[in-house]
Short mmCIF file of C-alpha atoms and ligand atoms in Angstrom, two decimals:
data_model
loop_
_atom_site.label_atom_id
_atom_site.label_comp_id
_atom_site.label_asym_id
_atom_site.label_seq_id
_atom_site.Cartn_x
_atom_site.Cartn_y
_atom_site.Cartn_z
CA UNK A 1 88.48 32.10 -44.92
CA UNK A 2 85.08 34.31 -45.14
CA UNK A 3 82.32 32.60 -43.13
CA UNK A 4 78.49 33.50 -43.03
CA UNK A 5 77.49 32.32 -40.62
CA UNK A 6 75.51 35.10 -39.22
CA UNK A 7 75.88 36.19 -35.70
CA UNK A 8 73.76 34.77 -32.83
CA UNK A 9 71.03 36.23 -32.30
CA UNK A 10 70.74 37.83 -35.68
CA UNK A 11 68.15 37.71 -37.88
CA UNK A 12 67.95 35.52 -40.40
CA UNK A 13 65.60 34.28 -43.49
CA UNK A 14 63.14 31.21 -43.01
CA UNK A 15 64.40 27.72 -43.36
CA UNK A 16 67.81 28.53 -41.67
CA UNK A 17 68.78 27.72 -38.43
CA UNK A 18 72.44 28.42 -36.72
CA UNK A 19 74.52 25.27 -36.04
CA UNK A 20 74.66 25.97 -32.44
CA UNK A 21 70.60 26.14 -32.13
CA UNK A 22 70.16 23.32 -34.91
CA UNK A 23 72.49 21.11 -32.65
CA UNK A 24 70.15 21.86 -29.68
CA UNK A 25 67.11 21.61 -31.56
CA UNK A 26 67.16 17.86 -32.51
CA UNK A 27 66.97 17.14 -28.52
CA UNK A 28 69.39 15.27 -27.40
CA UNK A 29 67.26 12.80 -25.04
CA UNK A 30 66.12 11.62 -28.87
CA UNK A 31 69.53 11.61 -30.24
CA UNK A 32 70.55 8.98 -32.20
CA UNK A 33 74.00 10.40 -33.26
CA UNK A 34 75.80 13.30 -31.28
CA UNK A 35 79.19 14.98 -32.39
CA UNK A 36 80.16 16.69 -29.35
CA UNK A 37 83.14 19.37 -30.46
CA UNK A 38 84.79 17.14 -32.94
CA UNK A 39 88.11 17.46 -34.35
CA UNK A 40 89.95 14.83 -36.39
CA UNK A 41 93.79 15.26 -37.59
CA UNK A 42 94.95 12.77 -40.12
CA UNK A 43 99.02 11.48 -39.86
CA UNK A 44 100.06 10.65 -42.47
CA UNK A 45 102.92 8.13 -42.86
CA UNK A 46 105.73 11.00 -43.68
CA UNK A 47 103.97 13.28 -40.45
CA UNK A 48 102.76 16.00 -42.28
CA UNK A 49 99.37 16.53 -40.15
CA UNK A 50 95.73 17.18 -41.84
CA UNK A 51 92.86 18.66 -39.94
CA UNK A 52 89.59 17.04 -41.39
CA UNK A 53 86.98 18.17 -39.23
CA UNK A 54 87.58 21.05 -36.71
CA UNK A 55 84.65 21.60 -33.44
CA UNK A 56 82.07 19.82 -35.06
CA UNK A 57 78.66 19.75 -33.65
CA UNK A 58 75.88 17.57 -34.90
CA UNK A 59 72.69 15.96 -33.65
CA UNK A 60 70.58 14.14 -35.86
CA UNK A 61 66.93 12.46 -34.24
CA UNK A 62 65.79 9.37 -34.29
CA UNK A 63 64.08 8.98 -37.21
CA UNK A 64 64.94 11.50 -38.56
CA UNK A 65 66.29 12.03 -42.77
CA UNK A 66 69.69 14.34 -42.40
CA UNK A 67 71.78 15.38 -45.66
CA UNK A 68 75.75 16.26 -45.23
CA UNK A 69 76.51 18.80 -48.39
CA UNK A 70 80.24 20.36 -48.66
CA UNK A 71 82.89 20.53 -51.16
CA UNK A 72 84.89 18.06 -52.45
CA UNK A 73 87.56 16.60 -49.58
CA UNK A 74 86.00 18.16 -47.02
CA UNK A 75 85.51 15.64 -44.43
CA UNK A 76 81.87 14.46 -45.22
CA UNK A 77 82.93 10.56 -45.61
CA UNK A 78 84.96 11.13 -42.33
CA UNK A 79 81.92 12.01 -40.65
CA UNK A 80 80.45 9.12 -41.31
CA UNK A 81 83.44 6.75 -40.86
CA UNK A 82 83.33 8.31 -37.27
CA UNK A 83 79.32 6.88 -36.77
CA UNK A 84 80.69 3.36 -37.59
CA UNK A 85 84.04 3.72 -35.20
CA UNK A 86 86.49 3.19 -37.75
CA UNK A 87 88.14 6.56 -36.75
CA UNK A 88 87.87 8.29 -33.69
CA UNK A 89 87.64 11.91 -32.83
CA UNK A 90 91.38 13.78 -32.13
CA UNK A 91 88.94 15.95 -29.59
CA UNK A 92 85.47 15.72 -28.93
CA UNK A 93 82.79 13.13 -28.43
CA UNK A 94 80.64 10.61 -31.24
CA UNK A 95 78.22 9.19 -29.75
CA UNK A 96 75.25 6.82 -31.12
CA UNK A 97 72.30 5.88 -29.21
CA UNK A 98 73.44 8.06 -26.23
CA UNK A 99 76.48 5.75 -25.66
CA UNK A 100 80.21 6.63 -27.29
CA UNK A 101 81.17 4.84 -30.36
CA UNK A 102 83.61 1.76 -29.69
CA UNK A 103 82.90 -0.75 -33.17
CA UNK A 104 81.01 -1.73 -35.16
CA UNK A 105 77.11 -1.50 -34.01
CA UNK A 106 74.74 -3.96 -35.78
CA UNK A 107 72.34 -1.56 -35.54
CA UNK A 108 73.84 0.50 -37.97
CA UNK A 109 73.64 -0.09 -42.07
CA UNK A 110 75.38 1.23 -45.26
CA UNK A 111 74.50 1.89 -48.42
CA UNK A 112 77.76 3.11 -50.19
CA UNK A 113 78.47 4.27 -53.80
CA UNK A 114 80.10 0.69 -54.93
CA UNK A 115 78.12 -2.18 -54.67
CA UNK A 116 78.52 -4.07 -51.69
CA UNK A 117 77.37 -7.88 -53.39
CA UNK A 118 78.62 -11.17 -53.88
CA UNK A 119 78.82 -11.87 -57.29
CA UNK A 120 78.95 -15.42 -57.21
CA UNK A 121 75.47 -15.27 -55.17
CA UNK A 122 72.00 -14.70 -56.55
CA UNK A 123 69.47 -11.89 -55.60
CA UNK A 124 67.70 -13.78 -52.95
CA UNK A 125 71.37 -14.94 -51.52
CA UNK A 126 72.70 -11.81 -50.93
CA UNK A 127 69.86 -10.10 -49.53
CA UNK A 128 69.83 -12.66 -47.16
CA UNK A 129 73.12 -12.62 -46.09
CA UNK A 130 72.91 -10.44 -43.96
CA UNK A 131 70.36 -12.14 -41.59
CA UNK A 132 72.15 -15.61 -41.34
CA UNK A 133 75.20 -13.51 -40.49
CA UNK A 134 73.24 -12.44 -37.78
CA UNK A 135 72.03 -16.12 -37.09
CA UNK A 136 68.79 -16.07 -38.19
CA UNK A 137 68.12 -20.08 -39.78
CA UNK A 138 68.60 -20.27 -43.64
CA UNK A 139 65.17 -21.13 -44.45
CA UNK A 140 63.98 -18.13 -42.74
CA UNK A 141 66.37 -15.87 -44.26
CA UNK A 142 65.54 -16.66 -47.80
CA UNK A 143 61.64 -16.13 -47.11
CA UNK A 144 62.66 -12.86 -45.43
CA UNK A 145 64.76 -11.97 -48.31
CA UNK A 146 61.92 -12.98 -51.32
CA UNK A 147 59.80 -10.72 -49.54
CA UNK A 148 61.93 -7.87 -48.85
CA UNK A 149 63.04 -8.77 -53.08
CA UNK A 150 59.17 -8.07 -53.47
CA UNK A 151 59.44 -4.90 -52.14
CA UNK A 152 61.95 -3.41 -53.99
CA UNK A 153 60.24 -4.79 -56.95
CA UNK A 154 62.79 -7.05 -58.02
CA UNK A 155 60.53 -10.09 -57.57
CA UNK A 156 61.49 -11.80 -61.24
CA UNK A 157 64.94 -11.40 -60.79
CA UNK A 158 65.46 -13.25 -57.46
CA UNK A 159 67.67 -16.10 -59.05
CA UNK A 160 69.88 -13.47 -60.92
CA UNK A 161 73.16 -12.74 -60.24
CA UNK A 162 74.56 -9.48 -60.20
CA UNK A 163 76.33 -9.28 -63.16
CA UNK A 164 73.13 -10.08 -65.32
CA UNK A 165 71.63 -6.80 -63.04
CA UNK A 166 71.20 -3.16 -64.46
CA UNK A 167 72.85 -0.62 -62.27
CA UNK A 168 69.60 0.34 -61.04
CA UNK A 169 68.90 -3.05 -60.05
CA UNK A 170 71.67 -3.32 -58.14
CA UNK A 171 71.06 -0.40 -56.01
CA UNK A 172 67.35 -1.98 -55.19
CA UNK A 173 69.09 -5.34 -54.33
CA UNK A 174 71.67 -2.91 -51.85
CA UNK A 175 68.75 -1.42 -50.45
CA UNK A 176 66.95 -4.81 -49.76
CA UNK A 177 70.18 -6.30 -48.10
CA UNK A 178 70.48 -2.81 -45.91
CA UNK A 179 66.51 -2.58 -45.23
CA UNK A 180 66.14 -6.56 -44.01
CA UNK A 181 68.49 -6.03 -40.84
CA UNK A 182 66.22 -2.94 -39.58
CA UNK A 183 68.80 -0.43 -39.04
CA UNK A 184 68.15 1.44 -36.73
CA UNK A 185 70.88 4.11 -38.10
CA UNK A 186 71.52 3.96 -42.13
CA UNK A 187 74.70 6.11 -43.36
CA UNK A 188 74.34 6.33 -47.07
CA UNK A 189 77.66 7.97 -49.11
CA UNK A 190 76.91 9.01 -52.37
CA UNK A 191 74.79 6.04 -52.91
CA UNK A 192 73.08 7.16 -56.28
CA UNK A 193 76.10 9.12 -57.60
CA UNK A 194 76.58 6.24 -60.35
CA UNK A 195 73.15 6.11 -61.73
CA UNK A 196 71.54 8.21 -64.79
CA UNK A 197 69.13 10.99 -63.65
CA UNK A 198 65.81 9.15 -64.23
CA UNK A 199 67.18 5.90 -62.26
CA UNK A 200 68.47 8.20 -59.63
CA UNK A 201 65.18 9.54 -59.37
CA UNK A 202 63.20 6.51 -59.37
CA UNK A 203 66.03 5.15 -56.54
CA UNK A 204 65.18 8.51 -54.12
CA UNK A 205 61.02 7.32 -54.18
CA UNK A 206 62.25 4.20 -53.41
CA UNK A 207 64.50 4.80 -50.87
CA UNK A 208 61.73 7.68 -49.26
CA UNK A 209 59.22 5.30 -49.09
CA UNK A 210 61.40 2.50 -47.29
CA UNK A 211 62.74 5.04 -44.74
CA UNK A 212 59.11 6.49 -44.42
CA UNK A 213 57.83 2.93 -42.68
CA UNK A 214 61.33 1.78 -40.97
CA UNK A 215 61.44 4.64 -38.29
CA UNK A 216 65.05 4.82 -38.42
CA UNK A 217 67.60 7.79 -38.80
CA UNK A 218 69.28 8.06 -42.26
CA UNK A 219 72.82 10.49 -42.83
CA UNK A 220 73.19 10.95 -46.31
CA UNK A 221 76.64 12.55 -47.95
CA UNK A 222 75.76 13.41 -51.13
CA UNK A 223 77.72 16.03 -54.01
CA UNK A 224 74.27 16.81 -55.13
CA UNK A 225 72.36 19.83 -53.79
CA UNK A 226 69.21 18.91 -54.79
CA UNK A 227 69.03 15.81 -54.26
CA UNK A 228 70.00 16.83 -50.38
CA UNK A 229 67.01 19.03 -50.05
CA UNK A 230 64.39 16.38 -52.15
CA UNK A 231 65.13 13.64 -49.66
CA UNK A 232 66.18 15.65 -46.04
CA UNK A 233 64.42 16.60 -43.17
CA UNK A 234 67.40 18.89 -42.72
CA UNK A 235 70.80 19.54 -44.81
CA UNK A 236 74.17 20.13 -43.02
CA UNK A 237 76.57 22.05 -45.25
CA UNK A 238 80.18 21.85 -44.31
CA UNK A 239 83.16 24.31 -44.88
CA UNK A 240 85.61 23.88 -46.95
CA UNK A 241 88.76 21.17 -45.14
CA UNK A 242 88.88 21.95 -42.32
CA UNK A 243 85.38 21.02 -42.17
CA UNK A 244 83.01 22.75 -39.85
CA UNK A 245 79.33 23.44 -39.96
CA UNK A 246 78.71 26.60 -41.60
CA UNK A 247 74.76 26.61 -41.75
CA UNK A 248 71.92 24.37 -41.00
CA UNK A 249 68.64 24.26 -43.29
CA UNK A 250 65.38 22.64 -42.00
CA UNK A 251 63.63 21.20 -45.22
CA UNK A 252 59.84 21.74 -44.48
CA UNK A 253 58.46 20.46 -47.79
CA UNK A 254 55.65 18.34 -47.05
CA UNK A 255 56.36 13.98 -47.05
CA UNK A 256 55.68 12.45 -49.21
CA UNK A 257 57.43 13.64 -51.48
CA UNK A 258 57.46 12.44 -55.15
CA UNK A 259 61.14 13.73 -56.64
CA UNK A 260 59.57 14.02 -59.92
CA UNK A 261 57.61 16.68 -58.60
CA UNK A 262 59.07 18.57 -55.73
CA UNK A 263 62.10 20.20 -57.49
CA UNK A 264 59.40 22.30 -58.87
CA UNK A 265 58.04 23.88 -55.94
CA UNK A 266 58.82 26.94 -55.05
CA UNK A 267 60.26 26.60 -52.26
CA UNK A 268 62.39 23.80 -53.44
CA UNK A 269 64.11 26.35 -55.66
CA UNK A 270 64.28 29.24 -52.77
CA UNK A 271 66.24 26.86 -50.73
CA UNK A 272 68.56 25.21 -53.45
CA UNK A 273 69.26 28.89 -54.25
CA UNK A 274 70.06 30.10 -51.20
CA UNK A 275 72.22 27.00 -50.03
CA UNK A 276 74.40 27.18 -53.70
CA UNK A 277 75.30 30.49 -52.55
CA UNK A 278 76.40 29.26 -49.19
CA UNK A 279 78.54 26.28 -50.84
CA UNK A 280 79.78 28.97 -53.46
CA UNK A 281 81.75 30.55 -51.21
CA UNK A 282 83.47 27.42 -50.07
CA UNK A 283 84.05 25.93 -53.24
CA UNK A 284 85.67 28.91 -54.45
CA UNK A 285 87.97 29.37 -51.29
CA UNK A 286 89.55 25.83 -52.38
N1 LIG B 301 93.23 8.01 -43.76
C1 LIG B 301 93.52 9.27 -44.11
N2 LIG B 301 94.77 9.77 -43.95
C2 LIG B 301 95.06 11.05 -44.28
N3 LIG B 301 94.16 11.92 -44.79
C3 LIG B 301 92.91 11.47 -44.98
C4 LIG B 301 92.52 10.13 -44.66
N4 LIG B 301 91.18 9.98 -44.95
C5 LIG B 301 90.78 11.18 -45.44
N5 LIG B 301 91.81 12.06 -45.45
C6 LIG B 301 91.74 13.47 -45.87
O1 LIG B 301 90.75 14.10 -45.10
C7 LIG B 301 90.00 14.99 -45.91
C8 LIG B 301 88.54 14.66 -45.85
O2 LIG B 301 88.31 13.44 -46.56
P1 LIG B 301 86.84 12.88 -46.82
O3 LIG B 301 86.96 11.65 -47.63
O4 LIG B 301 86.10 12.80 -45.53
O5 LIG B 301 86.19 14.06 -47.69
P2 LIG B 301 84.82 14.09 -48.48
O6 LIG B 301 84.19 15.41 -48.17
O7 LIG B 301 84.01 12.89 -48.20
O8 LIG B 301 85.37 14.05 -49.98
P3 LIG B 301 84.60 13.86 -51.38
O9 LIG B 301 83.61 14.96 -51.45
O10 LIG B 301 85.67 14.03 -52.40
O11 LIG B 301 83.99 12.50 -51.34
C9 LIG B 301 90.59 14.93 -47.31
O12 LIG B 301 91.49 15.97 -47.47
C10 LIG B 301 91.29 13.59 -47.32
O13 LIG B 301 92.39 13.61 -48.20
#
């Protein structure tokens, strides 16, 4: 397999950074995820072994927007299913808040490509399920919920049920019931893939501006390029299986950002260009 990656020390063009210096970079005494080395080998029921992820290295801020890019299978999805502890690393550490992974941590949310609702609940009931899960009264909940409804601009449809919801919709009520609980950590998986282009647009502003007042860290897997670079602070892109990091990109377009607007700036398109011919390579290897 051909790598990139260009050598330590070497020069290389704005906006890039290596994934050994963009590990150290993020600080660790701010970390609020680590992969330490990581490898992960699947076994699969008849033995044959796959390696997913091979010496990983990540560190992602607190607060801090990061975007995992790579081709298809590569082990971005595995990543995150490492943050939440339902697989461990084969080698290597995960650690979240400074402290190793060992289940599920409250302070962590998802936003996933399927809708996570109940269907037999309304609006305001399922964005406040998540709070009387967490034992907050019921009374309280619901206010918590018509406001958080508010903000996501859903406020007429708080006594619809899903199925009477546009797909867009649905993605604002999955942000509500994510954003109520404060996570401190949000691990988003192709959460817009479903949606047409202008919802999917209209969904990135909104989930920007919810991030941009919630001080937490957000790891988004997405398929989509530019989508990566509109909403990161800074873009991992993976090799092709087994997955390692090939390049890091700091994003330093200025926030806010509108996404209407920013896949027009310059140097918007510089990076887009230059990370499609990164991913190139690895797409074509498969
Ligand atoms: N439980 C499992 N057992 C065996 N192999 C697995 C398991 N989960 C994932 N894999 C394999 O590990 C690799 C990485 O999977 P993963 O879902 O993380 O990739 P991905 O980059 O998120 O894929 P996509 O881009 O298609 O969403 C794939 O080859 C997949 O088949």
């Amino acid at each position: 397999m051909s790598s990139v990656t260009p050598p330590l020390g070497a020069s290389q063009p704005s906006g890039f950074i290596s994934p050994q210096s963009a590990v150290a970079s993020a600080g660790h005494a701010d970390a609020a995820i680590e992969f330490d080395d990581v490898s992960l080998r699947f076994i699969s029921a008849d033995g044959n072994a796959t390696i997913a992820l091979r010496n990983f290295s990540m560190t992602v801020a607190r607060g801090e927007f990061v975007a995992i890019v790579g081709p298809t299978g590569c082990g971005k999805s595995t990543t995150l299913n490492m943050i939440t502890g339902l697989l461990k690393p084969t080698v290597g550490r995960v650690q979240v808040m400074g402290k190793p992974v060992t289940g599920i941590d409250p302070r962590i949310g998802f936003v996933f490509q399927a809708d996570a609702v109940f269907p037999w609940k309304s609006v305001r009931e399922n964005v406040a399920a998540g709070p009387i899960f967490r034992g907050t009264p019921k009374a309280r909940a619901l206010a918590l919920a018509d406001e958080w409804i508010q903000r996501v601009g859903l406020d007429k449809f708080g006594n619809h049920y899903p199925h009477q919801l546009s797909g867009g919709m649905r993605k604002r009520v999955a942000l509500a019931q994510t954003f109520i609980n404060q996570p401190e950590i949000l691990l988003m998986d192709e959460p817009f893939s479903a949606l047409d282009m202008q919802t999917r647009t209209l969904m990135q502003d909104e989930l920007l501006r919810l991030w941009s007042g919630s001080g937490g860290s957000v790891v988004f897997v997405t398929h989509d390029l530019e989508e990566a670079i509109a909403l990161a602070d800074r873009v991992f892109l993976l090799t092709a299986r087994p997955a390692t990091l090939k390049r890091v990109y700091e994003i330093d377009l200025p926030r806010p950002r509108i996404m209407s607007q920013v896949r027009y700036d310059q140097q918007f398109i510089d990076l887009s260009k230059r990370i499609w011919d990164d991913l190139r390579e690895e797409v074509q290897i498969q």
